[in-house]
Short mmCIF file of C-alpha atoms in Angstrom, two decimals:
data_model
loop_
_atom_site.label_atom_id
_atom_site.label_comp_id
_atom_site.label_asym_id
_atom_site.label_seq_id
_atom_site.Cartn_x
_atom_site.Cartn_y
_atom_site.Cartn_z
CA UNK A 1 -1.87 8.08 45.42
CA UNK A 2 1.57 9.56 46.05
CA UNK A 3 1.98 10.50 49.70
CA UNK A 4 2.92 14.07 48.92
CA UNK A 5 -0.56 15.08 47.72
CA UNK A 6 -2.46 14.16 50.92
CA UNK A 7 0.30 15.94 52.84
CA UNK A 8 -0.08 19.06 50.68
CA UNK A 9 -3.86 18.98 51.12
CA UNK A 10 -3.45 18.77 54.90
CA UNK A 11 -0.92 21.60 54.88
CA UNK A 12 -3.25 23.70 52.74
CA UNK A 13 -6.13 23.25 55.19
CA UNK A 14 -3.81 24.00 58.11
CA UNK A 15 -2.58 27.17 56.39
CA UNK A 16 -6.16 28.27 55.69
CA UNK A 17 -7.22 27.93 59.34
CA UNK A 18 -4.00 29.35 60.77
CA UNK A 19 -4.12 32.47 58.60
CA UNK A 20 -7.81 32.88 59.46
CA UNK A 21 -6.80 33.21 63.10
CA UNK A 22 -3.85 35.50 62.41
CA UNK A 23 -6.12 38.03 60.67
CA UNK A 24 -9.14 38.01 62.95
CA UNK A 25 -8.13 41.06 64.99
CA UNK A 26 -7.83 43.64 62.14
CA UNK A 27 -11.44 42.94 61.13
CA UNK A 28 -12.58 43.33 64.73
CA UNK A 29 -10.49 46.45 65.36
CA UNK A 30 -13.44 48.79 65.97
CA UNK A 31 -14.98 46.37 68.48
CA UNK A 32 -11.65 45.86 70.25
CA UNK A 33 -10.95 49.59 70.50
CA UNK A 34 -14.54 50.50 71.34
CA UNK A 35 -15.01 52.85 68.36
CA UNK A 36 -17.86 50.98 66.63
CA UNK A 37 -21.34 52.56 67.01
CA UNK A 38 -22.53 49.33 68.65
CA UNK A 39 -20.06 49.93 71.52
CA UNK A 40 -21.89 53.05 72.65
CA UNK A 41 -23.75 52.76 75.95
CA UNK A 42 -26.96 54.07 74.39
CA UNK A 43 -26.86 51.82 71.31
CA UNK A 44 -29.93 49.59 70.85
CA UNK A 45 -27.81 46.64 69.67
CA UNK A 46 -24.95 47.25 72.09
CA UNK A 47 -22.05 44.81 71.82
CA UNK A 48 -19.68 43.62 74.54
CA UNK A 49 -16.66 45.58 73.27
CA UNK A 50 -13.17 46.14 74.62
CA UNK A 51 -11.64 49.59 75.03
CA UNK A 52 -8.05 49.09 73.85
CA UNK A 53 -6.07 52.12 72.73
CA UNK A 54 -4.54 52.18 69.23
CA UNK A 55 -1.15 51.60 70.83
CA UNK A 56 -2.46 48.61 72.79
CA UNK A 57 -4.08 47.22 69.65
CA UNK A 58 -0.85 47.45 67.67
CA UNK A 59 1.07 45.96 70.59
CA UNK A 60 -1.01 42.80 70.23
CA UNK A 61 0.55 42.27 66.83
CA UNK A 62 3.99 43.27 68.06
CA UNK A 63 3.90 40.63 70.77
CA UNK A 64 2.35 38.00 68.52
CA UNK A 65 4.79 38.49 65.68
CA UNK A 66 7.86 38.60 67.93
CA UNK A 67 6.85 35.34 69.60
CA UNK A 68 6.05 33.89 66.18
CA UNK A 69 9.57 34.76 65.07
CA UNK A 70 11.09 33.16 68.17
CA UNK A 71 8.93 30.07 67.76
CA UNK A 72 9.99 29.75 64.13
CA UNK A 73 13.73 29.72 64.72
CA UNK A 74 13.40 27.45 67.75
CA UNK A 75 11.12 25.04 65.90
CA UNK A 76 13.48 25.01 62.92
CA UNK A 77 16.40 23.90 65.06
CA UNK A 78 14.37 21.37 67.04
CA UNK A 79 12.90 19.88 63.85
CA UNK A 80 16.39 19.50 62.37
CA UNK A 81 17.52 17.93 65.62
CA UNK A 82 14.56 15.67 66.54
CA UNK A 83 12.37 15.58 63.44
CA UNK A 84 9.07 17.18 62.45
CA UNK A 85 6.78 14.69 64.18
CA UNK A 86 7.90 15.26 67.75
CA UNK A 87 7.85 19.05 67.44
CA UNK A 88 4.39 19.08 65.81
CA UNK A 89 2.89 16.84 68.47
CA UNK A 90 4.42 18.95 71.23
CA UNK A 91 3.10 22.34 70.07
CA UNK A 92 -0.28 21.37 68.57
CA UNK A 93 -2.26 22.33 71.68
CA UNK A 94 -0.79 25.80 72.21
CA UNK A 95 -2.89 27.49 69.53
CA UNK A 96 -6.36 26.39 70.78
CA UNK A 97 -5.34 27.39 74.30
CA UNK A 98 -4.26 30.84 73.11
CA UNK A 99 -7.46 31.39 71.17
CA UNK A 100 -9.49 30.26 74.18
CA UNK A 101 -7.90 33.02 76.27
CA UNK A 102 -8.69 35.60 73.58
CA UNK A 103 -12.29 34.37 73.40
CA UNK A 104 -12.86 34.74 77.15
CA UNK A 105 -11.13 38.15 77.41
CA UNK A 106 -14.40 40.16 77.00
CA UNK A 107 -15.87 38.33 80.00
CA UNK A 108 -13.18 39.21 82.53
CA UNK A 109 -12.94 42.45 84.50
CA UNK A 110 -11.85 45.49 82.50
CA UNK A 111 -8.41 45.78 84.08
CA UNK A 112 -7.60 42.14 83.22
CA UNK A 113 -8.83 42.18 79.61
CA UNK A 114 -5.60 43.41 78.05
CA UNK A 115 -3.29 41.02 80.00
CA UNK A 116 -5.50 38.03 79.14
CA UNK A 117 -5.61 38.82 75.43
CA UNK A 118 -1.84 39.45 75.41
CA UNK A 119 -1.17 36.00 76.90
CA UNK A 120 -3.44 34.52 74.25
CA UNK A 121 -1.49 36.32 71.53
CA UNK A 122 1.77 34.97 72.97
CA UNK A 123 0.54 31.39 72.60
CA UNK A 124 -0.88 32.08 69.14
CA UNK A 125 2.39 33.65 68.05
CA UNK A 126 4.52 30.73 69.26
CA UNK A 127 2.22 28.25 67.52
CA UNK A 128 2.08 30.27 64.29
CA UNK A 129 5.86 30.47 63.92
CA UNK A 130 6.31 26.81 64.78
CA UNK A 131 3.69 25.55 62.35
CA UNK A 132 4.89 27.71 59.46
CA UNK A 133 8.46 26.45 59.84
CA UNK A 134 7.33 22.83 60.09
CA UNK A 135 5.06 23.03 57.04
CA UNK A 136 7.80 24.67 54.95
CA UNK A 137 10.25 21.97 56.05
CA UNK A 138 7.83 19.20 55.10
CA UNK A 139 7.13 20.76 51.67
CA UNK A 140 10.84 21.19 51.03
CA UNK A 141 11.29 17.47 51.69
CA UNK A 142 8.41 16.14 49.60
CA UNK A 143 8.50 18.65 46.73
CA UNK A 144 12.14 19.75 46.70
CA UNK A 145 12.89 18.33 43.25
CA UNK A 146 9.51 18.59 41.57
CA UNK A 147 6.63 21.04 42.01
CA UNK A 148 8.53 23.19 44.52
CA UNK A 149 7.08 26.55 43.55
CA UNK A 150 3.61 25.10 43.05
CA UNK A 151 3.61 23.51 46.53
CA UNK A 152 4.58 26.79 48.18
CA UNK A 153 2.02 28.59 45.99
CA UNK A 154 -0.75 26.22 47.10
CA UNK A 155 0.24 26.87 50.71
CA UNK A 156 0.26 30.62 50.06
CA UNK A 157 -3.07 30.76 48.26
CA UNK A 158 -4.79 28.63 50.92
CA UNK A 159 -3.36 30.91 53.61
CA UNK A 160 -4.60 34.00 51.79
CA UNK A 161 -7.99 32.40 51.22
CA UNK A 162 -8.14 31.93 54.97
CA UNK A 163 -7.30 35.58 55.48
CA UNK A 164 -9.80 36.77 52.87
CA UNK A 165 -12.45 34.50 54.39
CA UNK A 166 -12.07 36.12 57.79
CA UNK A 167 -12.27 39.59 56.23
CA UNK A 168 -15.37 38.70 54.22
CA UNK A 169 -16.97 36.43 56.80
CA UNK A 170 -16.45 38.59 59.86
CA UNK A 171 -17.16 41.73 57.85
CA UNK A 172 -20.64 40.28 57.33
CA UNK A 173 -21.01 38.38 60.63
CA UNK A 174 -19.76 40.87 63.22
CA UNK A 175 -22.97 42.98 63.16
CA UNK A 176 -24.93 39.79 63.86
CA UNK A 177 -22.61 37.73 66.08
CA UNK A 178 -20.85 40.57 67.86
CA UNK A 179 -17.28 40.43 69.15
CA UNK A 180 -17.72 37.43 71.45
CA UNK A 181 -19.56 35.36 68.83
CA UNK A 182 -16.76 35.86 66.30
CA UNK A 183 -14.07 35.00 68.84
CA UNK A 184 -15.80 31.69 69.68
CA UNK A 185 -16.01 30.85 65.97
CA UNK A 186 -12.25 31.41 65.88
CA UNK A 187 -11.83 28.96 68.74
CA UNK A 188 -13.48 26.29 66.60
CA UNK A 189 -11.05 27.13 63.79
CA UNK A 190 -8.16 26.78 66.25
CA UNK A 191 -9.25 23.22 67.03
CA UNK A 192 -9.09 22.50 63.28
CA UNK A 193 -5.50 23.79 63.20
CA UNK A 194 -4.57 21.44 66.04
CA UNK A 195 -6.10 18.44 64.24
CA UNK A 196 -4.40 19.38 60.94
CA UNK A 197 -0.97 19.69 62.57
CA UNK A 198 -1.29 16.24 64.12
CA UNK A 199 -2.47 14.77 60.79
CA UNK A 200 0.44 16.37 58.89
CA UNK A 201 2.97 14.99 61.36
CA UNK A 202 1.44 11.52 61.15
CA UNK A 203 1.42 11.44 57.34
CA UNK A 204 4.99 12.72 57.15
CA UNK A 205 6.18 10.14 59.69
CA UNK A 206 4.97 7.28 57.47
CA UNK A 207 7.81 7.89 55.03
CA UNK A 208 10.05 10.56 56.57
CA UNK A 209 12.87 10.89 54.02
CA UNK A 210 14.00 14.19 55.51
CA UNK A 211 14.46 12.55 58.89
CA UNK A 212 17.35 10.53 57.44
CA UNK A 213 19.05 13.87 56.69
CA UNK A 214 18.74 15.10 60.24
CA UNK A 215 21.69 17.00 61.64
CA UNK A 216 24.12 14.85 63.57
CA UNK A 217 24.47 17.09 66.62
CA UNK A 218 26.82 16.13 69.46
CA UNK A 219 25.32 15.64 72.88
CA UNK A 220 25.46 18.53 75.32
CA UNK A 221 24.09 22.07 75.22
CA UNK A 222 27.47 23.69 74.58
CA UNK A 223 28.25 21.47 71.60
CA UNK A 224 24.74 21.92 70.24
CA UNK A 225 25.05 25.72 70.35
CA UNK A 226 28.39 25.46 68.54
CA UNK A 227 26.75 23.32 65.90
CA UNK A 228 23.97 25.87 65.35
CA UNK A 229 26.52 28.63 64.77
CA UNK A 230 28.45 26.32 62.46
CA UNK A 231 25.31 25.72 60.39
CA UNK A 232 24.51 29.45 60.28
CA UNK A 233 28.01 30.28 59.04
CA UNK A 234 27.61 27.73 56.28
CA UNK A 235 24.46 29.27 54.81
CA UNK A 236 25.01 31.07 51.47
CA UNK A 237 25.09 34.87 51.35
CA UNK A 238 22.16 34.91 48.91
CA UNK A 239 19.98 33.33 51.58
CA UNK A 240 20.89 36.07 54.04
CA UNK A 241 19.90 38.72 51.47
CA UNK A 242 16.48 37.07 51.04
CA UNK A 243 16.09 37.01 54.84
CA UNK A 244 17.07 40.69 55.15
CA UNK A 245 14.62 41.75 52.42
CA UNK A 246 11.83 39.84 54.20
CA UNK A 247 12.27 42.10 57.25
CA UNK A 248 11.15 45.11 55.19
CA UNK A 249 8.73 43.62 52.67
CA UNK A 250 6.66 41.43 54.95
CA UNK A 251 6.63 44.14 57.63
CA UNK A 252 5.38 46.69 55.10
CA UNK A 253 2.49 44.52 53.94
CA UNK A 254 1.57 43.41 57.44
CA UNK A 255 1.56 46.96 58.84
CA UNK A 256 -0.63 48.06 55.96
CA UNK A 257 -3.27 45.35 56.37
CA UNK A 258 -3.41 45.78 60.16
CA UNK A 259 -4.19 49.49 59.88
CA UNK A 260 -6.02 49.50 56.53
CA UNK A 261 -9.60 49.12 57.89
CA UNK A 262 -9.17 52.13 60.17
CA UNK A 263 -7.45 54.13 57.43
CA UNK A 264 -10.23 53.43 54.92
CA UNK A 265 -12.88 54.38 57.49
CA UNK A 266 -11.12 57.70 58.25
CA UNK A 267 -9.91 58.71 54.77
CA UNK A 268 -12.88 57.51 52.69
CA UNK A 269 -15.70 57.42 55.28
CA UNK A 270 -16.21 53.68 54.70
CA UNK A 271 -18.49 51.70 56.98
CA UNK A 272 -17.00 49.02 59.24
CA UNK A 273 -18.01 46.23 56.87
CA UNK A 274 -16.90 48.00 53.68
CA UNK A 275 -13.52 48.87 55.20
CA UNK A 276 -13.00 45.19 56.06
CA UNK A 277 -14.01 44.04 52.58
CA UNK A 278 -11.69 46.53 50.91
CA UNK A 279 -8.70 45.64 53.07
CA UNK A 280 -9.35 42.00 52.24
CA UNK A 281 -8.63 42.70 48.56
CA UNK A 282 -4.95 42.27 49.49
CA UNK A 283 -5.81 38.60 50.02
CA UNK A 284 -8.51 38.09 47.37
CA UNK A 285 -6.09 38.74 44.50
CA UNK A 286 -3.66 36.14 45.77
CA UNK A 287 -5.69 33.39 44.18
CA UNK A 288 -3.21 33.91 41.34
CA UNK A 289 -0.30 32.59 43.46
CA UNK A 290 -0.28 29.05 41.92
CA UNK A 291 0.41 30.65 38.54
CA UNK A 292 3.49 32.35 40.01
CA UNK A 293 4.58 28.99 41.44
CA UNK A 294 4.18 27.27 38.08
CA UNK A 295 6.18 29.98 36.32
CA UNK A 296 9.06 29.88 38.83
CA UNK A 297 9.24 26.08 38.56
CA UNK A 298 9.34 26.06 34.77
CA UNK A 299 11.22 29.26 33.99
CA UNK A 300 13.31 29.86 37.13
CA UNK A 301 14.67 33.36 37.89
CA UNK A 302 13.36 33.48 41.43
CA UNK A 303 15.55 36.53 42.09
CA UNK A 304 13.71 38.50 39.39
CA UNK A 305 10.35 37.41 40.78
CA UNK A 306 11.39 38.77 44.17
CA UNK A 307 12.45 42.06 42.59
CA UNK A 308 9.10 42.24 40.78
CA UNK A 309 7.22 41.61 44.04
CA UNK A 310 9.08 44.49 45.71
CA UNK A 311 8.30 46.74 42.75
CA UNK A 312 4.57 46.03 43.10
CA UNK A 313 4.69 46.90 46.80
CA UNK A 314 6.44 50.20 46.05
CA UNK A 315 3.87 50.95 43.34
CA UNK A 316 0.99 50.22 45.71
CA UNK A 317 2.33 52.40 48.54
CA UNK A 318 3.13 55.37 46.33
CA UNK A 319 -0.25 55.12 44.57
CA UNK A 320 -2.01 55.31 47.94
CA UNK A 321 -0.91 58.95 48.38
CA UNK A 322 -3.41 60.05 45.72
CA UNK A 323 -6.75 60.50 47.43
CA UNK A 324 -8.67 60.04 44.14
CA UNK A 325 -7.21 56.57 43.51
CA UNK A 326 -9.67 53.88 44.66
CA UNK A 327 -8.24 52.15 47.73
CA UNK A 328 -9.07 48.78 46.23
CA UNK A 329 -6.59 49.43 43.40
CA UNK A 330 -3.48 50.06 45.46
CA UNK A 331 -4.50 47.32 47.87
CA UNK A 332 -4.59 44.95 44.89
CA UNK A 333 -1.04 46.01 43.92
CA UNK A 334 0.13 45.13 47.41
CA UNK A 335 -1.71 41.81 47.23
CA UNK A 336 -0.07 40.84 43.94
CA UNK A 337 3.31 41.78 45.36
CA UNK A 338 2.66 39.63 48.42
CA UNK A 339 1.60 36.68 46.24
CA UNK A 340 4.79 36.83 44.18
CA UNK A 341 6.89 37.30 47.32
CA UNK A 342 5.34 34.39 49.23
CA UNK A 343 6.08 31.93 46.45
CA UNK A 344 9.50 33.26 45.45
CA UNK A 345 10.96 33.81 48.93
CA UNK A 346 10.05 30.40 50.34
CA UNK A 347 11.10 28.47 47.23
CA UNK A 348 14.36 30.46 47.14
CA UNK A 349 15.09 29.46 50.73
CA UNK A 350 14.45 25.83 49.81
CA UNK A 351 16.79 26.07 46.82
CA UNK A 352 19.56 27.81 48.74
CA UNK A 353 19.35 25.65 51.87
CA UNK A 354 18.93 22.43 49.91
CA UNK A 355 17.84 19.23 51.60
CA UNK A 356 20.57 19.35 54.23
CA UNK A 357 20.09 19.51 57.95
CA UNK A 358 19.89 23.32 57.70
CA UNK A 359 16.44 23.36 56.08
CA UNK A 360 14.55 23.92 59.32
CA UNK A 361 16.90 26.64 60.56
CA UNK A 362 16.80 28.38 57.17
CA UNK A 363 13.00 28.56 57.13
CA UNK A 364 13.10 29.60 60.77
CA UNK A 365 15.39 32.50 59.86
CA UNK A 366 12.98 33.63 57.16
CA UNK A 367 10.04 33.55 59.55
CA UNK A 368 12.16 35.24 62.24
CA UNK A 369 12.97 38.10 59.88
CA UNK A 370 9.33 38.43 58.82
CA UNK A 371 8.11 38.33 62.41
CA UNK A 372 10.60 40.89 63.67
CA UNK A 373 9.78 43.12 60.69
CA UNK A 374 6.07 42.80 61.40
CA UNK A 375 6.63 43.68 65.06
CA UNK A 376 8.98 46.61 64.45
CA UNK A 377 6.98 48.30 61.71
CA UNK A 378 3.58 47.62 63.29
CA UNK A 379 4.77 49.10 66.59
CA UNK A 380 6.26 52.06 64.72
CA UNK A 381 2.98 52.55 62.87
CA UNK A 382 1.06 52.46 66.13
CA UNK A 383 3.36 55.07 67.67
CA UNK A 384 2.98 57.36 64.67
CA UNK A 385 -0.80 57.03 64.54
CA UNK A 386 -1.42 57.56 68.23
CA UNK A 387 0.50 60.84 68.11
CA UNK A 388 -0.54 62.10 64.66
CA UNK A 389 -4.15 61.01 64.18
CA UNK A 390 -5.53 63.74 66.47
CA UNK A 391 -4.08 66.24 63.98
CA UNK A 392 -6.30 64.89 61.19
CA UNK A 393 -5.49 63.23 57.84
CA UNK A 394 -1.79 64.10 58.17
CA UNK A 395 -1.46 61.12 60.52
CA UNK A 396 -2.20 58.70 57.71
CA UNK A 397 0.27 60.52 55.46
CA UNK A 398 2.98 59.96 58.07
CA UNK A 399 1.97 56.30 58.23
CA UNK A 400 2.28 55.96 54.44
CA UNK A 401 5.62 57.78 54.52
CA UNK A 402 6.97 55.12 56.89
CA UNK A 403 5.75 52.34 54.61
CA UNK A 404 7.32 54.11 51.62
CA UNK A 405 10.73 53.96 53.28
CA UNK A 406 10.40 50.29 54.20
CA UNK A 407 9.15 49.38 50.71
CA UNK A 408 12.12 51.12 49.06
CA UNK A 409 14.52 49.33 51.42
CA UNK A 410 13.10 45.92 50.47
CA UNK A 411 13.38 46.81 46.78
CA UNK A 412 17.02 47.74 47.30
CA UNK A 413 17.76 44.34 48.87
CA UNK A 414 16.02 42.57 46.00
CA UNK A 415 18.13 44.50 43.50
CA UNK A 416 21.22 43.46 45.42
CA UNK A 417 20.05 39.84 45.28
CA UNK A 418 19.69 39.99 41.50
CA UNK A 419 23.23 41.32 41.13
CA UNK A 420 24.72 38.90 43.67
CA UNK A 421 22.93 35.93 42.12
CA UNK A 422 24.46 36.72 38.73
CA UNK A 423 27.95 36.87 40.23
CA UNK A 424 27.74 33.65 42.27
CA UNK A 425 26.52 30.97 39.87
CA UNK A 426 22.87 32.03 39.37
CA UNK A 427 21.49 29.23 41.57
CA UNK A 428 18.15 31.07 41.84
CA UNK A 429 17.86 31.28 38.07
CA UNK A 430 17.60 27.51 37.49
CA UNK A 431 14.33 25.81 36.61
CA UNK A 432 13.34 22.71 38.55
CA UNK A 433 14.55 20.40 35.76
CA UNK A 434 17.88 22.21 35.64
CA UNK A 435 18.20 21.88 39.43
CA UNK A 436 17.69 18.13 39.19
CA UNK A 437 20.33 17.87 36.44
CA UNK A 438 22.89 19.83 38.46
CA UNK A 439 22.27 18.33 41.89
CA UNK A 440 21.12 14.73 41.47
CA UNK A 441 24.57 13.34 40.75
CA UNK A 442 26.09 15.29 43.64
CA UNK A 443 23.55 14.02 46.17
CA UNK A 444 23.86 10.44 45.00
CA UNK A 445 27.64 10.61 45.17
CA UNK A 446 27.41 11.84 48.76
CA UNK A 447 25.12 8.90 49.48
CA UNK A 448 27.62 6.42 48.04
CA UNK A 449 30.42 7.91 50.15
CA UNK A 450 28.40 7.71 53.36
CA UNK A 451 27.02 4.21 52.56
CA UNK A 452 29.50 2.57 50.13
CA UNK A 453 28.03 -0.91 50.54
CA UNK A 454 24.52 0.12 49.59
CA UNK A 455 23.52 0.37 45.95
CA UNK A 456 20.37 0.86 43.92
CA UNK A 457 17.15 -0.03 45.66
CA UNK A 458 19.03 -0.94 48.87
CA UNK A 459 20.12 2.67 49.34
CA UNK A 460 18.40 4.68 52.09
CA UNK A 461 15.43 6.81 51.13
CA UNK A 462 16.42 10.41 50.36
CA UNK A 463 14.47 13.53 49.37
CA UNK A 464 15.54 12.93 45.76
CA UNK A 465 14.21 9.37 45.70
CA UNK A 466 11.06 10.43 47.50
CA UNK A 467 10.39 13.09 44.87
CA UNK A 468 10.70 10.63 41.99
CA UNK A 469 9.33 7.42 43.46
CA UNK A 470 6.39 6.36 41.36
CA UNK A 471 7.71 7.94 38.14
CA UNK A 472 8.76 4.61 36.63
CA UNK A 473 12.31 4.41 37.99
CA UNK A 474 13.07 1.27 40.00
CA UNK A 475 16.39 2.75 41.06
CA UNK A 476 18.06 6.08 40.49
CA UNK A 477 21.25 5.11 42.24
CA UNK A 478 23.15 4.61 38.97
CA UNK A 479 21.18 6.81 36.58
CA UNK A 480 21.20 10.44 37.60
CA UNK A 481 21.83 11.52 33.98
CA UNK A 482 18.69 9.67 32.88
CA UNK A 483 16.75 11.18 35.74
CA UNK A 484 17.78 14.68 34.74
CA UNK A 485 17.02 14.25 31.06
CA UNK A 486 13.71 12.37 31.34
CA UNK A 487 12.14 14.21 34.25
CA UNK A 488 8.63 15.47 33.65
CA UNK A 489 6.46 17.29 36.14
CA UNK A 490 3.56 15.04 36.94
#
């Protein structure tokens, strides 16, 4: 079996478990804020709840997402500098430790509960950003010239299945397990993430083609910082547009799903479980993500897919203003937009950054933008709600107004990307086969220049060779035109 499929399976399982952890708190919001009926002192089935304010609850996501963003950009640079394996081994234990702190937070004294859970979120955020960057970097290496969109789609759909599982599972289990029981289940999931990260790093290290493309950074902190800025200046403008749009689009969707269970309970009088199920629709519909990946691989036009994803988000937010529209419908629009975005944005970054030493930094920038957007707009949402909710339903209208502005901003950036892509060579419009035809000869020529004495099968392993090893070509060193014309997606 080709090495890339076990790696993708491991990444998929890692994404499932990691996203499960990232979405545990929205489902438990009423237990964390002490608003569930079971938190009352005279309740027969009283639970061990926390009493966080809405602002404190939203600050958990602000801290987690900011640290996730910082972890992503740092991990991207370190992976480009030292390789995926070392970074993965170094950070694998942070996530179980963070979840352990969150799990024990209900047992500590009341004044210490919030600081303990914040420290846990810090560790979870650092691990989340690091692992996302590393998995994207590995996929870009192993699938860069073949099923690129499909690989990112599999990652996306497994992540969303993890999120939908926590919404469905905890929506059913929280009345039976309570807050502490659910948090200990999450600790078990965190151990699975740790094991998956170590397995991914081990499998990738067995044939690490991307490691041969590692940045040659001079020794010394000053020279290394100069090199980072040099790499950033060399990234294409289209990539920066994708990164800027991510700040608004991902932040919009994240702010919505964090506050959706409370909004559905207030606006539609949903029970705790029903509100969680309905909010989870945003993730249930993303089972369609592999189809988006297949279409982008075979028909290209990633810029148009991004524009379409932004349009769906705008449609979902504006539909939510109508009180008679079922909340499941506009949540589904947002979910479809997120599915198209997840596949198109990550594969676009891979296309624009290429297989150079900037791959890790490029994916780190995307995660940094998403994390900062999540933090900014979630904190803004929390500030609006804590001041406006006492006034009644108008608080949720103000919340939706904020998301309307952010959704329109992301759509504007996507429109700019479409126009800019048309004026600069349409690199995002190419199919995977067209990308191979246009880039194979260039990469092989660079290889000949750097290693003029090596030819054919003696040449060092590269991402291009890795992608097509096992397709019947003994050597592609002297046949890039054949490679481009005969390539079939296996």
